[in-house]
GROMACS .gro file of C-alpha atoms in nm:
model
  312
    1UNK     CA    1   0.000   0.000   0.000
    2UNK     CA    2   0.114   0.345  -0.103
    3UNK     CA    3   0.249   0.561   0.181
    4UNK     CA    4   0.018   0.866   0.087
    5UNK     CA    5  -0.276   0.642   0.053
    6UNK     CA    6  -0.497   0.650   0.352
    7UNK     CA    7  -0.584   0.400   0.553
    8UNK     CA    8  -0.947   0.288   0.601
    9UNK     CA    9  -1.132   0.157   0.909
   10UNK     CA   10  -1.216  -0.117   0.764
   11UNK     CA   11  -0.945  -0.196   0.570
   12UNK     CA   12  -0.752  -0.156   0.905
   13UNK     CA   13  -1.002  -0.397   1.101
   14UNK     CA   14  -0.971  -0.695   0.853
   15UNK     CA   15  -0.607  -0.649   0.894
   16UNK     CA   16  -0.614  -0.654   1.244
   17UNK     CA   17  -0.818  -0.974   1.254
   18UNK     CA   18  -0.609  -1.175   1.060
   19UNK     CA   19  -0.291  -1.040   1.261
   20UNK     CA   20  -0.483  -1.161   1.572
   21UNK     CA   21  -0.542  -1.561   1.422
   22UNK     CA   22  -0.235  -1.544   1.236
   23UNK     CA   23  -0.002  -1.405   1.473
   24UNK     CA   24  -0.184  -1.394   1.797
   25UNK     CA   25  -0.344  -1.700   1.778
   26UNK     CA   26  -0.664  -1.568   1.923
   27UNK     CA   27  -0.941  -1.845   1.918
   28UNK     CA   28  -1.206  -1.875   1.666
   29UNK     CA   29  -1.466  -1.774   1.917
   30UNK     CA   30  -1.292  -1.463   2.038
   31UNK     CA   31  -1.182  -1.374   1.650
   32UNK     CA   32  -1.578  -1.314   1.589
   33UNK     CA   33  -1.674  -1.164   1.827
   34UNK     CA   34  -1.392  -0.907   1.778
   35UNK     CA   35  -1.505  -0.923   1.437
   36UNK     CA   36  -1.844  -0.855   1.571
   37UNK     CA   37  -1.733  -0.513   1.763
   38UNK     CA   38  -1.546  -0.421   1.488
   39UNK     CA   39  -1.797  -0.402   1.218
   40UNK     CA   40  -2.113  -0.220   1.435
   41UNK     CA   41  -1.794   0.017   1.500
   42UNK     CA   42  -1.752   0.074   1.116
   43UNK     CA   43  -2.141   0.094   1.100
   44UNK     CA   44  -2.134   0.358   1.334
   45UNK     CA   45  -1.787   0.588   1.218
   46UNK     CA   46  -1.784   0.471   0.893
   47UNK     CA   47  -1.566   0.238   0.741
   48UNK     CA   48  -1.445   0.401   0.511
   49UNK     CA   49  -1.322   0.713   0.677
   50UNK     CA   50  -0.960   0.722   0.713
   51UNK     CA   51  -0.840   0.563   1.037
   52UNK     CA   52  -0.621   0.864   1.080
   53UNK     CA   53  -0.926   1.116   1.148
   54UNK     CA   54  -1.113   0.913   1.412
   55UNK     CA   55  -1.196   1.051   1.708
   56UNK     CA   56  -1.216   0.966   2.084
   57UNK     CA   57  -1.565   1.110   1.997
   58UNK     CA   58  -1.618   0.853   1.760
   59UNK     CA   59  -1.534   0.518   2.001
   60UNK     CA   60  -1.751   0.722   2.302
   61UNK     CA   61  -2.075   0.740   2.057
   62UNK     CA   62  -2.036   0.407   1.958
   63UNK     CA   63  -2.041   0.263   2.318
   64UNK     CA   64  -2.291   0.497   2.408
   65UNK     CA   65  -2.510   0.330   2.108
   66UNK     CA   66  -2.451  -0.039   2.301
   67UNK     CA   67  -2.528   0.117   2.605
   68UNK     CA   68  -2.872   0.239   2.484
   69UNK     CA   69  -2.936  -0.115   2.307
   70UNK     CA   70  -2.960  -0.247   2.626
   71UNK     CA   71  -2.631  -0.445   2.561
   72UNK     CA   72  -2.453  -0.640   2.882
   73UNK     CA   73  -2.152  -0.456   3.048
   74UNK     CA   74  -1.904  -0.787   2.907
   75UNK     CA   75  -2.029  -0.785   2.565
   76UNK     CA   76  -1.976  -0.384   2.609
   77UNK     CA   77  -1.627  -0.423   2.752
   78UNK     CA   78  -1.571  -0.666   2.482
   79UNK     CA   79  -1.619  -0.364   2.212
   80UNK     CA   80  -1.444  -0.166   2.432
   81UNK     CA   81  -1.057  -0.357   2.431
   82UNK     CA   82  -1.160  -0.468   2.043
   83UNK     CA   83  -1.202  -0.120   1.936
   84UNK     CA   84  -0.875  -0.053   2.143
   85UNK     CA   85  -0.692  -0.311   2.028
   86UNK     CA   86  -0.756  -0.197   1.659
   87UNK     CA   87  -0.603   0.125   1.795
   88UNK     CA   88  -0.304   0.013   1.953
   89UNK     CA   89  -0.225  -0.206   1.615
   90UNK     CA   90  -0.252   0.100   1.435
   91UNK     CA   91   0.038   0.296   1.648
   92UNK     CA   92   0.234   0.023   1.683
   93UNK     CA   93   0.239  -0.013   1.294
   94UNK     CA   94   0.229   0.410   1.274
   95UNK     CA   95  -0.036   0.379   1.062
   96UNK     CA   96  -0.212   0.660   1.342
   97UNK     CA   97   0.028   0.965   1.539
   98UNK     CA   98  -0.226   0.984   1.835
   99UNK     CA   99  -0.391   0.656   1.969
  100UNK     CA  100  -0.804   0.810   2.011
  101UNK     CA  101  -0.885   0.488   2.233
  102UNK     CA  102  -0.606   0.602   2.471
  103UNK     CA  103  -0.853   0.737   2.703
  104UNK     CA  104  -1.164   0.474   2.645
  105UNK     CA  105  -1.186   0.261   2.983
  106UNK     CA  106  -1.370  -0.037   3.016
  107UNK     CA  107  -1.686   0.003   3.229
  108UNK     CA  108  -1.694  -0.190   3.604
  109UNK     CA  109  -1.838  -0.513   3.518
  110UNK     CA  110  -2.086  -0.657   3.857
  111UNK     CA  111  -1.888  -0.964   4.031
  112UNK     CA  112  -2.037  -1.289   3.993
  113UNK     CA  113  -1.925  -1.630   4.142
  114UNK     CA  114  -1.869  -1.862   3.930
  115UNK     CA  115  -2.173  -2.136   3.857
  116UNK     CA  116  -2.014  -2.450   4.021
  117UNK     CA  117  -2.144  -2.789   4.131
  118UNK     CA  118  -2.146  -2.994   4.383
  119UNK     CA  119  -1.977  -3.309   4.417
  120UNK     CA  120  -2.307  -3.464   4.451
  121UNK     CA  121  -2.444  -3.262   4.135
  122UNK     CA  122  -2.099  -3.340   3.932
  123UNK     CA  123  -2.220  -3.727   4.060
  124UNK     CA  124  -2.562  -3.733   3.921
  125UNK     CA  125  -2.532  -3.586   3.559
  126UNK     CA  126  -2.223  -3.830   3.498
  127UNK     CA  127  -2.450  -4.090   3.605
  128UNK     CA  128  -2.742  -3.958   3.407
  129UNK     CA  129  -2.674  -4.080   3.032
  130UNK     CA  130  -2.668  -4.450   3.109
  131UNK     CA  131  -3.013  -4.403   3.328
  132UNK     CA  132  -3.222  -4.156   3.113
  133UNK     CA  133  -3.078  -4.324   2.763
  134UNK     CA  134  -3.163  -3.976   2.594
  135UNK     CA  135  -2.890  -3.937   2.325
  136UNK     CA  136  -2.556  -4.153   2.308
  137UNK     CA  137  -2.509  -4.275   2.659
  138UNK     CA  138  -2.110  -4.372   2.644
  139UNK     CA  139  -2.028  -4.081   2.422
  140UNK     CA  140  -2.211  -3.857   2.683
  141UNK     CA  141  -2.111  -3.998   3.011
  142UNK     CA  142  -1.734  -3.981   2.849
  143UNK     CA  143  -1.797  -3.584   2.798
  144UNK     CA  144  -1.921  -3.536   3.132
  145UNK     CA  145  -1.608  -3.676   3.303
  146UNK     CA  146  -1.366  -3.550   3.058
  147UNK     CA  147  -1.452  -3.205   3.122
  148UNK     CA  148  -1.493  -3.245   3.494
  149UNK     CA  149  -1.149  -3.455   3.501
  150UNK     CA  150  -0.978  -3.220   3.257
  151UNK     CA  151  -1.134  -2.844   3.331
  152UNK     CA  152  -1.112  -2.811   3.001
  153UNK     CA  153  -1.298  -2.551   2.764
  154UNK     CA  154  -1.587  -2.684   2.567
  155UNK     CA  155  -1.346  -2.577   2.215
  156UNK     CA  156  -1.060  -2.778   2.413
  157UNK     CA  157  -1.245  -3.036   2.447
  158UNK     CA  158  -1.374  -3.065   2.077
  159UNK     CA  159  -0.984  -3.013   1.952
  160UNK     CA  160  -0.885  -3.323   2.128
  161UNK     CA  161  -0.738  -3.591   1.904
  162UNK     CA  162  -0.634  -3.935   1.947
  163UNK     CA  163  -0.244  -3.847   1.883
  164UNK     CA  164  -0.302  -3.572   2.224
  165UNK     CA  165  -0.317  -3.818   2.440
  166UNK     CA  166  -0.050  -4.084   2.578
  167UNK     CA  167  -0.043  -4.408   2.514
  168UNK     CA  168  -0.218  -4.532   2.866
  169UNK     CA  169  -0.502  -4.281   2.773
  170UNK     CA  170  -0.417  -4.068   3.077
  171UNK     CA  171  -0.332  -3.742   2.996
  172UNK     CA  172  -0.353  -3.497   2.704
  173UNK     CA  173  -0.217  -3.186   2.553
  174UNK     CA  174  -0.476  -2.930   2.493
  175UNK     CA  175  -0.360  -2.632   2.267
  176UNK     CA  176  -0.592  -2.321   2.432
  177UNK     CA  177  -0.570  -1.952   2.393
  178UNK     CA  178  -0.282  -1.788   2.270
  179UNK     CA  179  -0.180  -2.114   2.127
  180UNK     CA  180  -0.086  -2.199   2.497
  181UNK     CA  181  -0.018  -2.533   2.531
  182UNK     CA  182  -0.090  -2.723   2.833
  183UNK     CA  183  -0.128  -3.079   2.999
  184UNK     CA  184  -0.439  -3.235   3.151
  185UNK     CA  185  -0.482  -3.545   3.339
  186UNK     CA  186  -0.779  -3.795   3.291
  187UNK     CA  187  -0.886  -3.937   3.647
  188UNK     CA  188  -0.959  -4.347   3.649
  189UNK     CA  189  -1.314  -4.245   3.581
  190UNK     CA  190  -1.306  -4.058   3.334
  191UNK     CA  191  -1.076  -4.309   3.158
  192UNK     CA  192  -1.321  -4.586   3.186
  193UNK     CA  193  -1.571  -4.388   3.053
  194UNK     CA  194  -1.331  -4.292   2.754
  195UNK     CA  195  -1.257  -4.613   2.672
  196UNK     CA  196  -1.631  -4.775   2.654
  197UNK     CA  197  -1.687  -4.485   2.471
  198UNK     CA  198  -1.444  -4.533   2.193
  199UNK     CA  199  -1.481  -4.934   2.181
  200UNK     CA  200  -1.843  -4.855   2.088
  201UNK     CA  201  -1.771  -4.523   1.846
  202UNK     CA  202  -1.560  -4.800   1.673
  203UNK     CA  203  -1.810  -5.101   1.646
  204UNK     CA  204  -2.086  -4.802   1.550
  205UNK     CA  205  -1.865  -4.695   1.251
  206UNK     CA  206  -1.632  -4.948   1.111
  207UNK     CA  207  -1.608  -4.871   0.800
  208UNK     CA  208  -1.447  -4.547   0.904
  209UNK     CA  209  -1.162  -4.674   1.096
  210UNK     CA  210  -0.849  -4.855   0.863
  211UNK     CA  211  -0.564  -5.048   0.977
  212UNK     CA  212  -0.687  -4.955   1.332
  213UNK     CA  213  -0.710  -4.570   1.313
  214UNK     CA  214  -0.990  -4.375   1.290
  215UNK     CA  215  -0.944  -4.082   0.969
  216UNK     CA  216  -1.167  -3.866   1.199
  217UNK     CA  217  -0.890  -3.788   1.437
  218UNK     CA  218  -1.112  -3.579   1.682
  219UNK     CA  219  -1.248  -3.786   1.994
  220UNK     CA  220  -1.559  -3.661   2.041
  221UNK     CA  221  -1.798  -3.727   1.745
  222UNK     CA  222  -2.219  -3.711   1.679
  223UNK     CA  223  -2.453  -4.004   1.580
  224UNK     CA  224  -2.320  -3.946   1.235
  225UNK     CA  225  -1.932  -3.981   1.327
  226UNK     CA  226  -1.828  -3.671   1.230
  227UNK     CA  227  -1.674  -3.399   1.489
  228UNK     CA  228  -1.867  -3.309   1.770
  229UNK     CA  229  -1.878  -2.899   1.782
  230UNK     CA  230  -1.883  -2.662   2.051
  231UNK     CA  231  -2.237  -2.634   1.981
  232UNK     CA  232  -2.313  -2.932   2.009
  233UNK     CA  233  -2.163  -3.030   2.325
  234UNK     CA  234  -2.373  -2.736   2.437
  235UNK     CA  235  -2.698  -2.875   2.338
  236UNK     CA  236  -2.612  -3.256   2.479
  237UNK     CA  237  -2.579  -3.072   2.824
  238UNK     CA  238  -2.853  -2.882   2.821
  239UNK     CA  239  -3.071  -3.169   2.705
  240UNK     CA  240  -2.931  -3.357   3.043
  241UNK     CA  241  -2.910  -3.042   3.281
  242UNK     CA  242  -3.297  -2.957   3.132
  243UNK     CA  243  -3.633  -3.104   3.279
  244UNK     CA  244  -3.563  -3.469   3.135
  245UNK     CA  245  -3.257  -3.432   3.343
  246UNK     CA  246  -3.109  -3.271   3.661
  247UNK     CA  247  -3.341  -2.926   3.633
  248UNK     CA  248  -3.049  -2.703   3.715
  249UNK     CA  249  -2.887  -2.512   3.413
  250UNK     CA  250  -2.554  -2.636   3.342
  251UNK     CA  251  -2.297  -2.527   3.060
  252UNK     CA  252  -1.986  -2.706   2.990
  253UNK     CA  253  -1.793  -2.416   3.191
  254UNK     CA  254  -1.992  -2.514   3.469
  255UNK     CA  255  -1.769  -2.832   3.448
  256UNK     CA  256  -1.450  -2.622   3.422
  257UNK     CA  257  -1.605  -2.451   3.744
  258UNK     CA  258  -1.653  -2.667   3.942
  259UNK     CA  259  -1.293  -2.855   3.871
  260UNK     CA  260  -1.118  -2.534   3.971
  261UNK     CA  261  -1.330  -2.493   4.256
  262UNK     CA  262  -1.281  -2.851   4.355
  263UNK     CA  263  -0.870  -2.829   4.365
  264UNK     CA  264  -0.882  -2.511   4.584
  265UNK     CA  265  -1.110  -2.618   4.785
  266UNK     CA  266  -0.877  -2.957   4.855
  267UNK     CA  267  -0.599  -2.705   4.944
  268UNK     CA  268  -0.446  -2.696   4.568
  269UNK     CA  269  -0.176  -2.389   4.513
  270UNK     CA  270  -0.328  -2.154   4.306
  271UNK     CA  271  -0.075  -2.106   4.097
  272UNK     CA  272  -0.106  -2.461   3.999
  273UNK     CA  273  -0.486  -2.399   3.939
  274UNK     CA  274  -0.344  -2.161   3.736
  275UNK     CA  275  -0.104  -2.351   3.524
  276UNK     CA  276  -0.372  -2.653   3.454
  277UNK     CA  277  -0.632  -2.432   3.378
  278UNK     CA  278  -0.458  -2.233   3.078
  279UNK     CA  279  -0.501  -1.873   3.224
  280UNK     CA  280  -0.251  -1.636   3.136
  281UNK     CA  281  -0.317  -1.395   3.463
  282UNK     CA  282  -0.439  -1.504   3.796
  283UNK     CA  283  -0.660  -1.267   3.849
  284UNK     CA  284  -0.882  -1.486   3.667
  285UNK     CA  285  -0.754  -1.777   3.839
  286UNK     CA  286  -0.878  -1.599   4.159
  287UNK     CA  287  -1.253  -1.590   4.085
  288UNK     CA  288  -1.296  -1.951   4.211
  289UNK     CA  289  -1.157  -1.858   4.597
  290UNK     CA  290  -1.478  -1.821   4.679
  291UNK     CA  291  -1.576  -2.025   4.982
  292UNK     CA  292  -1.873  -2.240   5.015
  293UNK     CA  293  -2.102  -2.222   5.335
  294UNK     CA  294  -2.013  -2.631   5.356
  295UNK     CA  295  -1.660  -2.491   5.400
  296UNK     CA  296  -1.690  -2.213   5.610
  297UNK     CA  297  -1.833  -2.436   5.885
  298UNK     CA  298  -1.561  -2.720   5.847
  299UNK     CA  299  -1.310  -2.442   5.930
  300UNK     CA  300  -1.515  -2.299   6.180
  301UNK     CA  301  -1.504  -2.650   6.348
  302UNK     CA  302  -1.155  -2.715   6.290
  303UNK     CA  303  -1.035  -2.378   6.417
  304UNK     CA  304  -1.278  -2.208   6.672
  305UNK     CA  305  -1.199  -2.486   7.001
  306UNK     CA  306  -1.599  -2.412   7.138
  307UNK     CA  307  -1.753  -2.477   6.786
  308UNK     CA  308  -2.056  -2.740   6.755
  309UNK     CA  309  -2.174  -2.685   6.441
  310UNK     CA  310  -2.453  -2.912   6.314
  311UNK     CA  311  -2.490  -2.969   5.884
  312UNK     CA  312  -2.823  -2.814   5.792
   0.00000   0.00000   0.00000
């Protein structure tokens, strides 16, 4: 591109979203929703006004439009660091003198405590595939434990491939944001449901596998044997976690949940939670110290000497 030619918004955003997946590695899920926040930006400044010209002005109206749509304070910080993200490209690459998103803060986002289970709730919707028969009992049951075993995310999860794991089936690498790669363990349970899975995704679809390997290298697959999405993994939970099932909304981060909360609660360093977890700062790692009433009165017991406290 010419050095006197100017630089559009939009021209700039597309850029800046494949420097994010090509350079970045940024997941696909993050990638459109950037995407996303990009576009109702150029909607709403024009995308084809040159990138040099925008104004602070500009950013402020266009989260003042979200704001009046009624949007959610994360999807609006969202916007926020993807509109100055764009920004910051832009200086770094001098395509812009003065940085207008300099001065754009992200709004204060309400605290909430993660949705975890208990190890009674974790208990029951593992057990409920084989019981209620509603979809592909093995394949689910595997899912459930997996996740819980793992704390993986649901796109983690649907990445995994039969050359991840080790040759006793009992731990993987999982490739997660930023290209991060980590390791995660599979617990005895969650191995024994892995395996009946997979003997039975093999007898269901024989023809597919050839001198003993599958060409569909992903683990997790549908009733059709091809690879199990995000989405889809989504909608076999909610089917379980729904009225036929457990009647308390679950997601598969609810899994990830509750396996973080589970290790701290069992006196795990954070920092470890940390590491097996994938998160980059521990801020985020921190969310999970939240402490239980069931906890609060075993340490009251253990460490006030005139303490009788009775479960409710």
């Amino acid at each position: 591109m010419e050095e006197n030619k100017p630089r559009l918004l939009g021209e700039c955003s597309e850029e800046f979203i494949l420097y994010l997946q090509s350079v970045r590695g940024f997941s696909s899920c993050t990638l459109k929703g950037y995407s996303s926040d990009l576009k109702h930006f150029a909607l709403s400044a024009g995308k084809d006004k040159d990138i040099t010209v925008i104004t602070e002005a500009d950013i402020r109206k266009a989260v003042a439009s979200l704001s009046k749509r009624k949007y959610e304070v994360v999807s609006i910080n969202r916007f926020i660091s993807a509109v100055r993200g764009l920004f910051f490209y832009c200086k770094k690459f001098g395509y812009i003198e003065v940085n207008p998103a300099l001065n754009v803060k992200t709004l204060k986002a309400p605290k909430y405590l993660p949705n975890f289970m208990t190890q009674s709730e974790v208990d029951e919707i593992c057990s409920l595939p084989e019981e209620k028969e509603l979809l592909w009992p093995l394949r689910d049951r595997a899912i459930f434990e997996v996740l819980y075993s793992t704390g993986c995310r649901v796109s983690e999860l649907c990445s995994l491939k039969f050359s991840d794991f080790d040759k006793k089936y009992e731990s993987a690498k999982v490739l997660g944001k930023g290209n991060k790669e980590r390791r995660v363990f599979i617990s005895k349970d969650a191995k024994k449901a892995l395996m009946s899975y997979l003997c039975e995704r093999r007898s269901r679809f024989p023809a597919t596998w050839v001198n003993g390997a599958s060409p569909v290298e992903k683990i997790f697959v549908n009733q059709k044997g091809t690879a199990l999405t995000a989405g889809g993994v989504s909608m076999i939970i909610s089917r379980y976690s729904g009225a036929e099932g457990t009647g308390k909304h679950i997601t598969p981060h609810s899994f990830r949940h509750t396996f973080a909360t589970s290790l701290l609660m069992n006196g795990a360093d954070i920092r470890i939670v940390q590491e097996m977890l994938g998160h980059s700062n521990i801020n985020t790692t921190q969310r999970y110290t939240h402490v239980t009433p069931e906890r609060l009165r075993e340490i009251y017991a253990q460490a006030f000497p005139h303490a009788d406290v009775q479960k409710e």
